[in-house]
Amino acid sequence: MDFYVGIDVSKFKHTIAIIGEDGEIRKKSFDISNSREGFDSLLNELGLLGQKEQIKIGMEATGHYMNCLVRCLNSNGYQVQIYNPSLISRFRDSESVNLAKTDSLDAMLIAKYAATHPFTSSPQISYLIGEIRKITRAKYFLFGDRTACYNHLLRYLDEIFPEFVPFFKKNEDGTRKNMGRNLFDSPTIRFLLSEYTSASKMAKMRIETGETLRRMSKGAISFNRFNQLRELAKRSIGYSTEVDEQIVRNLIDQVRMIDEEIDNLNEMLSPLMDELNSPLLSIPGIGVNLAAMIIGEIGDINRFSNPEKLIKFAGLDVKIYQSGTINHKGRIRKRGSPILRYALSLSVQKLRIHSPVFSEYYYSKIKQGKATNVAIIATTRKLIRVIWKMMMTNQVFENVKRD
């Protein structure tokens, strides 16, 4: 007889329910602590049920809270399937509209779902991909921290020197500059803001500083530009206190530290990607960092039997509403991995420049009258299909393109 184990995962404890294939409760729901003692007690209970191949364990995807438990169960030879929480939620609604929600009932519900639906053990993510995922997620959150620092810098500059940012968004002749990156990514701008933290201090910059800025910017800040900045600073409406200036220096220091952390993570990432030798690196415009983020979020490609499932995982499938004569397609669901969507959106931006295949596809959608966002989403879905094919067959981009 097969046994079905439902586990409701939480931060400090996990609730366990066990039923037989006939639906009968084999053991009353019980809790284990998220500790070695708790894991050992669960393994003892499972050992009393019978052979490991007879035991099917299900749990909801709960981010990092489930990782230690899943590793423990897998390493001891047990089959574990991870379910999308939305599936369990819909199953709960189908069971009873008045079903209460407790940890014990949730564990029992997961066990019943595992018993009444096809069970496929979720694959263990390989060590390499697991390490790549940790690094890319750490970088993703560091990007968010850096963006927060940039936003705070803008907020203080609006008071200290409100003319500063508009000045650097224009060329020397006054035309608007095509900004390929954030203004604060520039080492020259960071140096300027850390050394001269107010308009009044920039107004008093010496000519030697102008030479330093010219060298650092590789001529982008000429002596004429430098003099324009000093004159602008003299006429500035900005006002600052010692506290404002110290905060600006602190923010610049934080940005530098974040960049150092990102560089350290990149050094750890490079040998892992070399060892993995993914075919995604053959896609024009997609380098190590983007490929790593995509690979880390997708994990084992074999869990997606077709590219449409991968599209849904990325949250790029379209909502469809049908009722009688009404047939309406809405927006994308955005219910999948936000980090994967982030990596794919950056990849499409680069592919529109570096890949004739994707550039032609994107502009063909524009010529059909599609809005820019619609064309980008369509191009992203095409990229996902290509990525699925490349990862499933281990083919490089040129070979997949000809298929």
mmCIF file of C-alpha atoms in Angstrom:
data_model
loop_
_atom_site.group_PDB
_atom_site.id
_atom_site.type_symbol
_atom_site.label_atom_id
_atom_site.label_comp_id
_atom_site.label_asym_id
_atom_site.label_seq_id
_atom_site.Cartn_x
_atom_site.Cartn_y
_atom_site.Cartn_z
ATOM 1 C CA MET A 1 0.000 0.000 0.000
ATOM 2 C CA ASP A 2 1.149 3.495 -0.824
ATOM 3 C CA PHE A 3 1.176 6.218 1.799
ATOM 4 C CA TYR A 4 0.734 9.925 1.135
ATOM 5 C CA VAL A 5 2.351 12.476 3.406
ATOM 6 C CA GLY A 6 1.302 16.121 3.374
ATOM 7 C CA ILE A 7 3.644 18.660 4.947
ATOM 8 C CA ASP A 8 2.581 22.215 5.760
ATOM 9 C CA VAL A 9 5.865 24.116 5.894
ATOM 10 C CA SER A 10 6.515 27.182 8.054
ATOM 11 C CA LYS A 11 9.543 28.985 9.444
ATOM 12 C CA PHE A 12 9.905 27.347 12.864
ATOM 13 C CA LYS A 13 7.852 24.153 12.566
ATOM 14 C CA HIS A 14 6.304 21.828 9.983
ATOM 15 C CA THR A 15 2.950 20.052 10.306
ATOM 16 C CA ILE A 16 2.680 16.483 9.014
ATOM 17 C CA ALA A 17 -0.399 14.480 7.918
ATOM 18 C CA ILE A 18 -0.288 10.866 6.682
ATOM 19 C CA ILE A 19 -3.037 8.974 4.807
ATOM 20 C CA GLY A 20 -3.197 5.671 2.962
ATOM 21 C CA GLU A 21 -4.092 5.191 -0.680
ATOM 22 C CA ASP A 22 -7.619 4.419 0.498
ATOM 23 C CA GLY A 23 -7.848 7.913 2.002
ATOM 24 C CA GLU A 24 -7.839 6.649 5.594
ATOM 25 C CA ILE A 25 -5.830 8.659 8.126
ATOM 26 C CA ARG A 26 -2.763 6.607 9.167
ATOM 27 C CA LYS A 27 -1.548 8.998 11.833
ATOM 28 C CA LYS A 28 -3.069 12.048 13.456
ATOM 29 C CA SER A 29 -1.470 15.296 12.326
ATOM 30 C CA PHE A 30 1.639 16.201 14.302
ATOM 31 C CA ASP A 31 4.254 18.946 14.357
ATOM 32 C CA ILE A 32 8.016 18.736 14.079
ATOM 33 C CA SER A 33 10.484 21.522 14.814
ATOM 34 C CA ASN A 34 12.650 22.944 12.051
ATOM 35 C CA SER A 35 15.733 21.327 13.589
ATOM 36 C CA ARG A 36 17.835 18.172 13.485
ATOM 37 C CA GLU A 37 15.705 16.629 16.235
ATOM 38 C CA GLY A 38 12.531 17.431 14.304
ATOM 39 C CA PHE A 39 13.874 15.990 11.066
ATOM 40 C CA ASP A 40 15.037 12.826 12.833
ATOM 41 C CA SER A 41 11.588 12.325 14.377
ATOM 42 C CA LEU A 42 9.978 12.662 10.924
ATOM 43 C CA LEU A 43 12.401 10.125 9.426
ATOM 44 C CA ASN A 44 11.549 7.716 12.249
ATOM 45 C CA GLU A 45 7.813 8.071 11.569
ATOM 46 C CA LEU A 46 8.331 7.534 7.842
ATOM 47 C CA GLY A 47 10.464 4.477 8.539
ATOM 48 C CA LEU A 48 7.539 2.867 10.363
ATOM 49 C CA LEU A 49 5.284 3.102 7.290
ATOM 50 C CA GLY A 50 7.139 0.696 5.022
ATOM 51 C CA GLN A 51 9.381 0.815 1.970
ATOM 52 C CA LYS A 52 10.551 4.240 0.813
ATOM 53 C CA GLU A 53 9.172 3.749 -2.699
ATOM 54 C CA GLN A 54 5.696 3.360 -1.170
ATOM 55 C CA ILE A 55 5.836 6.781 0.485
ATOM 56 C CA LYS A 56 4.816 9.869 -1.545
ATOM 57 C CA ILE A 57 5.508 13.219 0.138
ATOM 58 C CA GLY A 58 3.924 16.475 -0.996
ATOM 59 C CA MET A 59 4.404 20.081 0.120
ATOM 60 C CA GLU A 60 3.693 23.571 -1.149
ATOM 61 C CA ALA A 61 6.429 25.756 -2.609
ATOM 62 C CA THR A 62 7.296 28.105 0.250
ATOM 63 C CA GLY A 63 10.503 29.759 -0.880
ATOM 64 C CA HIS A 64 13.586 28.969 1.190
ATOM 65 C CA TYR A 65 11.685 27.611 4.214
ATOM 66 C CA MET A 66 11.293 24.188 2.602
ATOM 67 C CA ASN A 67 14.848 23.805 1.258
ATOM 68 C CA CYS A 68 16.487 22.137 4.281
ATOM 69 C CA LEU A 69 13.600 19.702 4.707
ATOM 70 C CA VAL A 70 13.537 18.769 1.009
ATOM 71 C CA ARG A 71 17.292 18.128 1.013
ATOM 72 C CA CYS A 72 16.958 15.966 4.099
ATOM 73 C CA LEU A 73 14.163 13.860 2.591
ATOM 74 C CA ASN A 74 15.869 13.524 -0.802
ATOM 75 C CA SER A 75 19.192 12.554 0.740
ATOM 76 C CA ASN A 76 17.375 9.796 2.666
ATOM 77 C CA GLY A 77 15.815 8.399 -0.506
ATOM 78 C CA TYR A 78 12.243 9.720 -0.226
ATOM 79 C CA GLN A 79 10.139 11.011 -3.119
ATOM 80 C CA VAL A 80 9.006 14.622 -2.763
ATOM 81 C CA GLN A 81 6.728 16.627 -5.034
ATOM 82 C CA ILE A 82 6.542 20.419 -4.683
ATOM 83 C CA TYR A 83 3.139 21.919 -5.516
ATOM 84 C CA ASN A 84 2.204 25.404 -6.625
ATOM 85 C CA PRO A 85 0.241 26.965 -3.709
ATOM 86 C CA SER A 86 -2.471 28.104 -6.136
ATOM 87 C CA LEU A 87 -3.216 24.429 -6.992
ATOM 88 C CA ILE A 88 -3.700 23.576 -3.324
ATOM 89 C CA SER A 89 -5.848 26.675 -2.844
ATOM 90 C CA ARG A 90 -8.158 25.669 -5.698
ATOM 91 C CA PHE A 91 -8.290 22.118 -4.343
ATOM 92 C CA ARG A 92 -9.328 23.505 -0.949
ATOM 93 C CA ASP A 93 -12.179 25.439 -2.583
ATOM 94 C CA SER A 94 -13.337 22.314 -4.413
ATOM 95 C CA GLU A 95 -13.358 20.276 -1.210
ATOM 96 C CA SER A 96 -15.621 22.637 0.736
ATOM 97 C CA VAL A 97 -16.539 26.311 0.527
ATOM 98 C CA ASN A 98 -16.511 26.487 4.351
ATOM 99 C CA LEU A 99 -13.253 24.609 4.933
ATOM 100 C CA ALA A 100 -11.329 26.218 7.786
ATOM 101 C CA LYS A 101 -7.636 26.975 7.442
ATOM 102 C CA THR A 102 -5.281 25.564 10.045
ATOM 103 C CA ASP A 103 -1.841 24.004 9.741
ATOM 104 C CA SER A 104 -3.250 20.523 10.430
ATOM 105 C CA LEU A 105 -6.017 20.899 7.841
ATOM 106 C CA ASP A 106 -3.538 22.294 5.303
ATOM 107 C CA ALA A 107 -1.226 19.313 5.788
ATOM 108 C CA MET A 108 -4.160 16.923 5.372
ATOM 109 C CA LEU A 109 -5.306 18.781 2.268
ATOM 110 C CA ILE A 110 -1.846 18.434 0.692
ATOM 111 C CA ALA A 111 -1.826 14.698 1.493
ATOM 112 C CA LYS A 112 -5.259 14.282 -0.131
ATOM 113 C CA TYR A 113 -4.129 16.234 -3.194
ATOM 114 C CA ALA A 114 -1.058 14.003 -3.552
ATOM 115 C CA ALA A 115 -3.277 10.911 -3.253
ATOM 116 C CA THR A 116 -5.836 12.027 -5.848
ATOM 117 C CA HIS A 117 -3.518 13.504 -8.502
ATOM 118 C CA PRO A 118 -0.647 12.070 -10.557
ATOM 119 C CA PHE A 119 2.495 12.048 -8.415
ATOM 120 C CA THR A 120 5.810 12.962 -9.998
ATOM 121 C CA SER A 121 8.802 13.375 -7.743
ATOM 122 C CA SER A 122 10.277 16.867 -8.167
ATOM 123 C CA PRO A 123 13.849 16.596 -9.425
ATOM 124 C CA GLN A 124 16.706 17.568 -7.158
ATOM 125 C CA ILE A 125 18.339 20.708 -8.455
ATOM 126 C CA SER A 126 21.953 19.956 -9.294
ATOM 127 C CA TYR A 127 24.674 21.320 -7.046
ATOM 128 C CA LEU A 128 25.990 23.641 -9.762
ATOM 129 C CA ILE A 129 22.603 25.146 -10.580
ATOM 130 C CA GLY A 130 21.781 25.466 -6.887
ATOM 131 C CA GLU A 131 24.948 27.474 -6.264
ATOM 132 C CA ILE A 132 24.329 29.615 -9.358
ATOM 133 C CA ARG A 133 20.782 30.339 -8.143
ATOM 134 C CA LYS A 134 22.043 31.487 -4.728
ATOM 135 C CA ILE A 135 24.548 33.857 -6.311
ATOM 136 C CA THR A 136 22.182 35.352 -8.874
ATOM 137 C CA ARG A 137 19.432 35.889 -6.300
ATOM 138 C CA ALA A 138 21.901 37.587 -3.964
ATOM 139 C CA LYS A 139 22.926 39.850 -6.841
ATOM 140 C CA TYR A 140 19.301 40.587 -7.713
ATOM 141 C CA PHE A 141 18.623 41.860 -4.195
ATOM 142 C CA LEU A 142 21.859 43.855 -4.210
ATOM 143 C CA PHE A 143 20.667 45.509 -7.437
ATOM 144 C CA GLY A 144 17.527 46.502 -5.549
ATOM 145 C CA ASP A 145 19.575 47.940 -2.669
ATOM 146 C CA ARG A 146 21.702 49.925 -5.104
ATOM 147 C CA THR A 147 18.617 51.306 -6.844
ATOM 148 C CA ALA A 148 17.253 52.367 -3.442
ATOM 149 C CA CYS A 149 20.509 54.245 -2.760
ATOM 150 C CA TYR A 150 20.258 55.944 -6.153
ATOM 151 C CA ASN A 151 16.697 57.053 -5.382
ATOM 152 C CA HIS A 152 17.785 58.488 -2.032
ATOM 153 C CA LEU A 153 20.632 60.336 -3.761
ATOM 154 C CA LEU A 154 18.146 61.899 -6.181
ATOM 155 C CA ARG A 155 15.943 62.946 -3.281
ATOM 156 C CA TYR A 156 18.820 64.742 -1.496
ATOM 157 C CA LEU A 157 20.202 66.290 -4.671
ATOM 158 C CA ASP A 158 16.772 67.833 -5.309
ATOM 159 C CA GLU A 159 17.442 69.907 -2.195
ATOM 160 C CA ILE A 160 21.217 70.265 -2.182
ATOM 161 C CA PHE A 161 21.783 71.011 -5.874
ATOM 162 C CA PRO A 162 18.549 70.560 -7.921
ATOM 163 C CA GLU A 163 20.271 71.636 -11.155
ATOM 164 C CA PHE A 164 22.947 68.902 -10.915
ATOM 165 C CA VAL A 165 21.142 65.941 -12.527
ATOM 166 C CA PRO A 166 19.557 67.952 -15.414
ATOM 167 C CA PHE A 167 23.014 69.394 -16.167
ATOM 168 C CA PHE A 168 24.563 65.966 -16.681
ATOM 169 C CA LYS A 169 21.623 64.731 -18.723
ATOM 170 C CA LYS A 170 22.551 67.247 -21.430
ATOM 171 C CA ASN A 171 25.536 67.441 -23.756
ATOM 172 C CA GLU A 172 27.907 70.382 -23.818
ATOM 173 C CA ASP A 173 25.888 71.994 -26.629
ATOM 174 C CA GLY A 174 22.663 71.709 -24.606
ATOM 175 C CA THR A 175 21.152 68.773 -26.505
ATOM 176 C CA ARG A 176 19.706 65.889 -24.498
ATOM 177 C CA LYS A 177 22.229 63.145 -23.782
ATOM 178 C CA ASN A 178 21.397 59.526 -24.609
ATOM 179 C CA MET A 179 21.897 57.975 -21.165
ATOM 180 C CA GLY A 180 22.917 54.358 -21.580
ATOM 181 C CA ARG A 181 23.181 53.788 -17.824
ATOM 182 C CA ASN A 182 22.252 55.364 -14.527
ATOM 183 C CA LEU A 183 24.023 58.663 -13.848
ATOM 184 C CA PHE A 184 25.304 57.401 -10.496
ATOM 185 C CA ASP A 185 26.983 54.381 -12.120
ATOM 186 C CA SER A 186 29.676 56.797 -13.297
ATOM 187 C CA PRO A 187 32.830 56.757 -11.098
ATOM 188 C CA THR A 188 33.344 60.424 -12.044
ATOM 189 C CA ILE A 189 29.920 61.428 -10.681
ATOM 190 C CA ARG A 190 30.499 59.403 -7.518
ATOM 191 C CA PHE A 191 33.856 61.087 -6.976
ATOM 192 C CA LEU A 192 32.329 64.505 -7.510
ATOM 193 C CA LEU A 193 29.479 63.909 -5.045
ATOM 194 C CA SER A 194 31.697 62.368 -2.367
ATOM 195 C CA GLU A 195 34.302 65.159 -2.507
ATOM 196 C CA TYR A 196 31.973 68.124 -3.115
ATOM 197 C CA THR A 197 28.703 67.393 -1.364
ATOM 198 C CA SER A 198 26.893 70.687 -1.988
ATOM 199 C CA ALA A 199 26.421 73.359 -4.624
ATOM 200 C CA SER A 200 28.428 75.853 -2.585
ATOM 201 C CA LYS A 201 31.406 73.475 -2.468
ATOM 202 C CA MET A 202 31.202 72.750 -6.203
ATOM 203 C CA ALA A 203 31.158 76.477 -6.856
ATOM 204 C CA LYS A 204 34.574 76.716 -5.163
ATOM 205 C CA MET A 205 36.238 73.830 -7.005
ATOM 206 C CA ARG A 206 39.805 74.602 -8.109
ATOM 207 C CA ILE A 207 41.141 74.169 -11.636
ATOM 208 C CA GLU A 208 43.091 71.080 -10.482
ATOM 209 C CA THR A 209 39.757 69.384 -9.823
ATOM 210 C CA GLY A 210 38.744 70.167 -13.405
ATOM 211 C CA GLU A 211 41.815 68.305 -14.667
ATOM 212 C CA THR A 212 41.009 65.344 -12.397
ATOM 213 C CA LEU A 213 37.427 65.197 -13.684
ATOM 214 C CA ARG A 214 38.617 65.444 -17.284
ATOM 215 C CA ARG A 215 40.962 62.474 -16.826
ATOM 216 C CA MET A 216 38.427 60.377 -14.910
ATOM 217 C CA SER A 217 35.677 61.007 -17.477
ATOM 218 C CA LYS A 218 38.065 60.444 -20.408
ATOM 219 C CA GLY A 219 37.297 63.915 -21.743
ATOM 220 C CA ALA A 220 33.515 63.822 -21.259
ATOM 221 C CA ILE A 221 33.850 66.624 -18.681
ATOM 222 C CA SER A 222 36.000 69.140 -20.537
ATOM 223 C CA PHE A 223 37.364 72.336 -18.955
ATOM 224 C CA ASN A 224 34.506 74.242 -20.570
ATOM 225 C CA ARG A 225 32.026 71.768 -19.082
ATOM 226 C CA PHE A 226 33.741 72.048 -15.725
ATOM 227 C CA ASN A 227 33.445 75.833 -15.785
ATOM 228 C CA GLN A 228 29.752 75.558 -16.745
ATOM 229 C CA LEU A 229 29.199 73.334 -13.697
ATOM 230 C CA ARG A 230 30.934 75.797 -11.383
ATOM 231 C CA GLU A 231 28.872 78.721 -12.700
ATOM 232 C CA LEU A 232 25.690 76.672 -12.351
ATOM 233 C CA ALA A 233 26.633 75.841 -8.760
ATOM 234 C CA LYS A 234 27.125 79.537 -7.949
ATOM 235 C CA ARG A 235 23.592 80.325 -9.125
ATOM 236 C CA SER A 236 21.988 77.222 -7.610
ATOM 237 C CA ILE A 237 18.837 77.510 -5.527
ATOM 238 C CA GLY A 238 19.946 74.476 -3.507
ATOM 239 C CA TYR A 239 20.442 74.511 0.231
ATOM 240 C CA SER A 240 22.211 71.955 2.405
ATOM 241 C CA THR A 241 23.162 71.291 5.990
ATOM 242 C CA GLU A 242 26.024 69.258 7.375
ATOM 243 C CA VAL A 243 23.596 66.378 7.924
ATOM 244 C CA ASP A 244 22.507 66.390 4.248
ATOM 245 C CA GLU A 245 26.103 66.342 3.063
ATOM 246 C CA GLN A 246 27.074 63.488 5.384
ATOM 247 C CA ILE A 247 24.093 61.441 4.187
ATOM 248 C CA VAL A 248 25.162 61.953 0.560
ATOM 249 C CA ARG A 249 28.678 60.733 1.414
ATOM 250 C CA ASN A 250 27.225 57.727 3.229
ATOM 251 C CA LEU A 251 25.034 56.841 0.246
ATOM 252 C CA ILE A 252 28.002 57.012 -2.131
ATOM 253 C CA ASP A 253 29.963 54.741 0.237
ATOM 254 C CA GLN A 254 27.038 52.293 0.355
ATOM 255 C CA VAL A 255 26.882 52.163 -3.444
ATOM 256 C CA ARG A 256 30.612 51.438 -3.610
ATOM 257 C CA MET A 257 30.292 48.633 -1.050
ATOM 258 C CA ILE A 258 27.365 47.120 -2.931
ATOM 259 C CA ASP A 259 29.407 47.190 -6.153
ATOM 260 C CA GLU A 260 32.262 45.424 -4.357
ATOM 261 C CA GLU A 261 29.864 42.728 -3.147
ATOM 262 C CA ILE A 262 28.502 42.277 -6.676
ATOM 263 C CA ASP A 263 32.053 41.984 -8.016
ATOM 264 C CA ASN A 264 32.855 39.340 -5.374
ATOM 265 C CA LEU A 265 29.754 37.353 -6.349
ATOM 266 C CA ASN A 266 30.706 37.617 -10.025
ATOM 267 C CA GLU A 267 34.117 36.132 -9.211
ATOM 268 C CA MET A 268 32.382 33.192 -7.527
ATOM 269 C CA LEU A 269 29.923 32.837 -10.413
ATOM 270 C CA SER A 270 32.432 32.731 -13.272
ATOM 271 C CA PRO A 271 34.030 29.291 -12.553
ATOM 272 C CA LEU A 272 30.595 27.739 -11.914
ATOM 273 C CA MET A 273 29.353 28.936 -15.305
ATOM 274 C CA ASP A 274 32.559 27.716 -16.949
ATOM 275 C CA GLU A 275 31.970 24.264 -15.465
ATOM 276 C CA LEU A 276 28.294 24.243 -16.487
ATOM 277 C CA ASN A 277 29.163 25.311 -20.069
ATOM 278 C CA SER A 278 25.569 26.232 -20.895
ATOM 279 C CA PRO A 279 24.506 26.653 -24.547
ATOM 280 C CA LEU A 280 22.650 29.838 -23.526
ATOM 281 C CA LEU A 281 25.990 31.647 -23.634
ATOM 282 C CA SER A 282 25.886 31.290 -27.446
ATOM 283 C CA ILE A 283 22.859 33.626 -27.692
ATOM 284 C CA PRO A 284 24.054 37.022 -28.995
ATOM 285 C CA GLY A 285 23.927 39.673 -26.282
ATOM 286 C CA ILE A 286 23.403 37.255 -23.377
ATOM 287 C CA GLY A 287 26.520 37.077 -21.252
ATOM 288 C CA VAL A 288 27.464 35.128 -18.154
ATOM 289 C CA ASN A 289 25.380 37.183 -15.707
ATOM 290 C CA LEU A 290 22.078 37.048 -17.596
ATOM 291 C CA ALA A 291 22.539 33.401 -18.583
ATOM 292 C CA ALA A 292 23.252 32.510 -14.958
ATOM 293 C CA MET A 293 20.123 34.289 -13.737
ATOM 294 C CA ILE A 294 17.962 32.488 -16.318
ATOM 295 C CA ILE A 295 19.511 29.073 -15.591
ATOM 296 C CA GLY A 296 19.276 29.531 -11.829
ATOM 297 C CA GLU A 297 15.573 30.391 -11.927
ATOM 298 C CA ILE A 298 14.602 27.677 -14.418
ATOM 299 C CA GLY A 299 16.529 24.947 -12.591
ATOM 300 C CA ASP A 300 15.990 21.510 -14.132
ATOM 301 C CA ILE A 301 14.540 22.096 -17.602
ATOM 302 C CA ASN A 302 13.116 18.544 -17.660
ATOM 303 C CA ARG A 303 10.303 19.584 -15.311
ATOM 304 C CA PHE A 304 8.851 21.598 -18.208
ATOM 305 C CA SER A 305 7.523 19.132 -20.788
ATOM 306 C CA ASN A 306 6.916 21.917 -23.321
ATOM 307 C CA PRO A 307 7.857 25.596 -23.713
ATOM 308 C CA GLU A 308 4.337 26.768 -22.855
ATOM 309 C CA LYS A 309 4.809 25.471 -19.310
ATOM 310 C CA LEU A 310 8.025 27.451 -19.050
ATOM 311 C CA ILE A 311 6.182 30.535 -20.307
ATOM 312 C CA LYS A 312 3.619 30.048 -17.531
ATOM 313 C CA PHE A 313 6.404 29.599 -14.978
ATOM 314 C CA ALA A 314 7.774 32.966 -16.072
ATOM 315 C CA GLY A 315 4.317 34.512 -15.640
ATOM 316 C CA LEU A 316 4.114 35.538 -19.291
ATOM 317 C CA ASP A 317 1.006 33.578 -20.218
ATOM 318 C CA VAL A 318 -2.078 35.652 -21.052
ATOM 319 C CA LYS A 319 -5.299 35.626 -19.039
ATOM 320 C CA ILE A 320 -8.212 34.305 -21.121
ATOM 321 C CA TYR A 321 -11.886 34.901 -20.301
ATOM 322 C CA GLN A 322 -14.624 33.037 -22.141
ATOM 323 C CA SER A 323 -18.340 33.158 -21.364
ATOM 324 C CA GLY A 324 -20.978 32.570 -24.022
ATOM 325 C CA THR A 325 -20.217 34.894 -26.916
ATOM 326 C CA ILE A 326 -17.531 36.757 -24.935
ATOM 327 C CA ASN A 327 -13.955 35.789 -25.705
ATOM 328 C CA HIS A 328 -11.420 38.130 -24.165
ATOM 329 C CA LYS A 329 -7.637 37.978 -23.772
ATOM 330 C CA GLY A 330 -6.283 40.121 -20.973
ATOM 331 C CA ARG A 331 -2.885 41.004 -19.575
ATOM 332 C CA ILE A 332 -0.063 38.629 -18.718
ATOM 333 C CA ARG A 333 -0.513 36.878 -15.383
ATOM 334 C CA LYS A 334 2.844 37.759 -13.758
ATOM 335 C CA ARG A 335 2.363 34.856 -11.354
ATOM 336 C CA GLY A 336 5.696 33.163 -11.958
ATOM 337 C CA SER A 337 9.264 33.994 -11.047
ATOM 338 C CA PRO A 338 9.830 37.793 -10.993
ATOM 339 C CA ILE A 339 13.595 37.270 -11.174
ATOM 340 C CA LEU A 340 13.221 35.193 -14.341
ATOM 341 C CA ARG A 341 10.998 37.892 -15.893
ATOM 342 C CA TYR A 342 13.604 40.510 -14.960
ATOM 343 C CA ALA A 343 16.407 38.515 -16.609
ATOM 344 C CA LEU A 344 14.328 37.821 -19.727
ATOM 345 C CA SER A 345 13.335 41.482 -20.128
ATOM 346 C CA LEU A 346 16.989 42.555 -19.999
ATOM 347 C CA SER A 347 17.883 39.792 -22.446
ATOM 348 C CA VAL A 348 15.260 40.935 -24.965
ATOM 349 C CA GLN A 349 16.594 44.500 -24.815
ATOM 350 C CA LYS A 350 20.047 43.215 -25.744
ATOM 351 C CA LEU A 351 18.747 40.781 -28.385
ATOM 352 C CA ARG A 352 16.940 43.600 -30.207
ATOM 353 C CA ILE A 353 20.414 45.115 -30.733
ATOM 354 C CA HIS A 354 22.665 42.082 -31.172
ATOM 355 C CA SER A 355 20.469 39.425 -32.821
ATOM 356 C CA PRO A 356 19.051 39.965 -36.341
ATOM 357 C CA VAL A 357 16.587 37.109 -35.729
ATOM 358 C CA PHE A 358 14.995 38.674 -32.656
ATOM 359 C CA SER A 359 15.277 42.216 -33.982
ATOM 360 C CA GLU A 360 13.389 41.237 -37.133
ATOM 361 C CA TYR A 361 10.735 39.435 -35.089
ATOM 362 C CA TYR A 362 10.233 42.394 -32.743
ATOM 363 C CA TYR A 363 9.878 44.945 -35.550
ATOM 364 C CA SER A 364 7.554 42.638 -37.473
ATOM 365 C CA LYS A 365 5.171 42.893 -34.502
ATOM 366 C CA ILE A 366 5.502 46.666 -34.496
ATOM 367 C CA LYS A 367 4.667 46.759 -38.229
ATOM 368 C CA GLN A 368 1.541 44.704 -37.498
ATOM 369 C CA GLY A 369 0.365 47.594 -35.337
ATOM 370 C CA LYS A 370 1.172 45.988 -31.987
ATOM 371 C CA ALA A 371 1.955 48.256 -29.052
ATOM 372 C CA THR A 372 5.581 48.327 -27.891
ATOM 373 C CA ASN A 373 4.860 46.355 -24.704
ATOM 374 C CA VAL A 374 2.914 43.730 -26.657
ATOM 375 C CA ALA A 375 5.783 43.354 -29.140
ATOM 376 C CA ILE A 376 8.291 43.002 -26.284
ATOM 377 C CA ILE A 377 6.189 40.315 -24.563
ATOM 378 C CA ALA A 378 5.787 38.418 -27.842
ATOM 379 C CA THR A 379 9.553 38.580 -28.392
ATOM 380 C CA THR A 380 10.165 37.405 -24.834
ATOM 381 C CA ARG A 381 7.902 34.395 -25.374
ATOM 382 C CA LYS A 382 9.835 33.572 -28.548
ATOM 383 C CA LEU A 383 13.060 33.776 -26.524
ATOM 384 C CA ILE A 384 11.622 31.387 -23.921
ATOM 385 C CA ARG A 385 10.789 28.847 -26.625
ATOM 386 C CA VAL A 386 14.339 29.102 -27.966
ATOM 387 C CA ILE A 387 15.795 28.755 -24.460
ATOM 388 C CA TRP A 388 13.634 25.679 -23.781
ATOM 389 C CA LYS A 389 14.816 24.031 -27.013
ATOM 390 C CA MET A 390 18.470 24.881 -26.331
ATOM 391 C CA MET A 391 18.403 23.546 -22.776
ATOM 392 C CA MET A 392 16.487 20.393 -23.709
ATOM 393 C CA THR A 393 18.762 19.509 -26.628
ATOM 394 C CA ASN A 394 21.997 21.217 -25.482
ATOM 395 C CA GLN A 395 22.207 22.909 -28.882
ATOM 396 C CA VAL A 396 23.884 26.256 -29.447
ATOM 397 C CA PHE A 397 21.871 29.197 -30.740
ATOM 398 C CA GLU A 398 22.901 28.921 -34.392
ATOM 399 C CA ASN A 399 21.721 25.320 -34.636
ATOM 400 C CA VAL A 400 18.393 26.023 -32.924
ATOM 401 C CA LYS A 401 17.831 29.054 -35.139
ATOM 402 C CA ARG A 402 18.043 26.878 -38.239
ATOM 403 C CA ASP A 403 15.553 24.303 -36.893
#
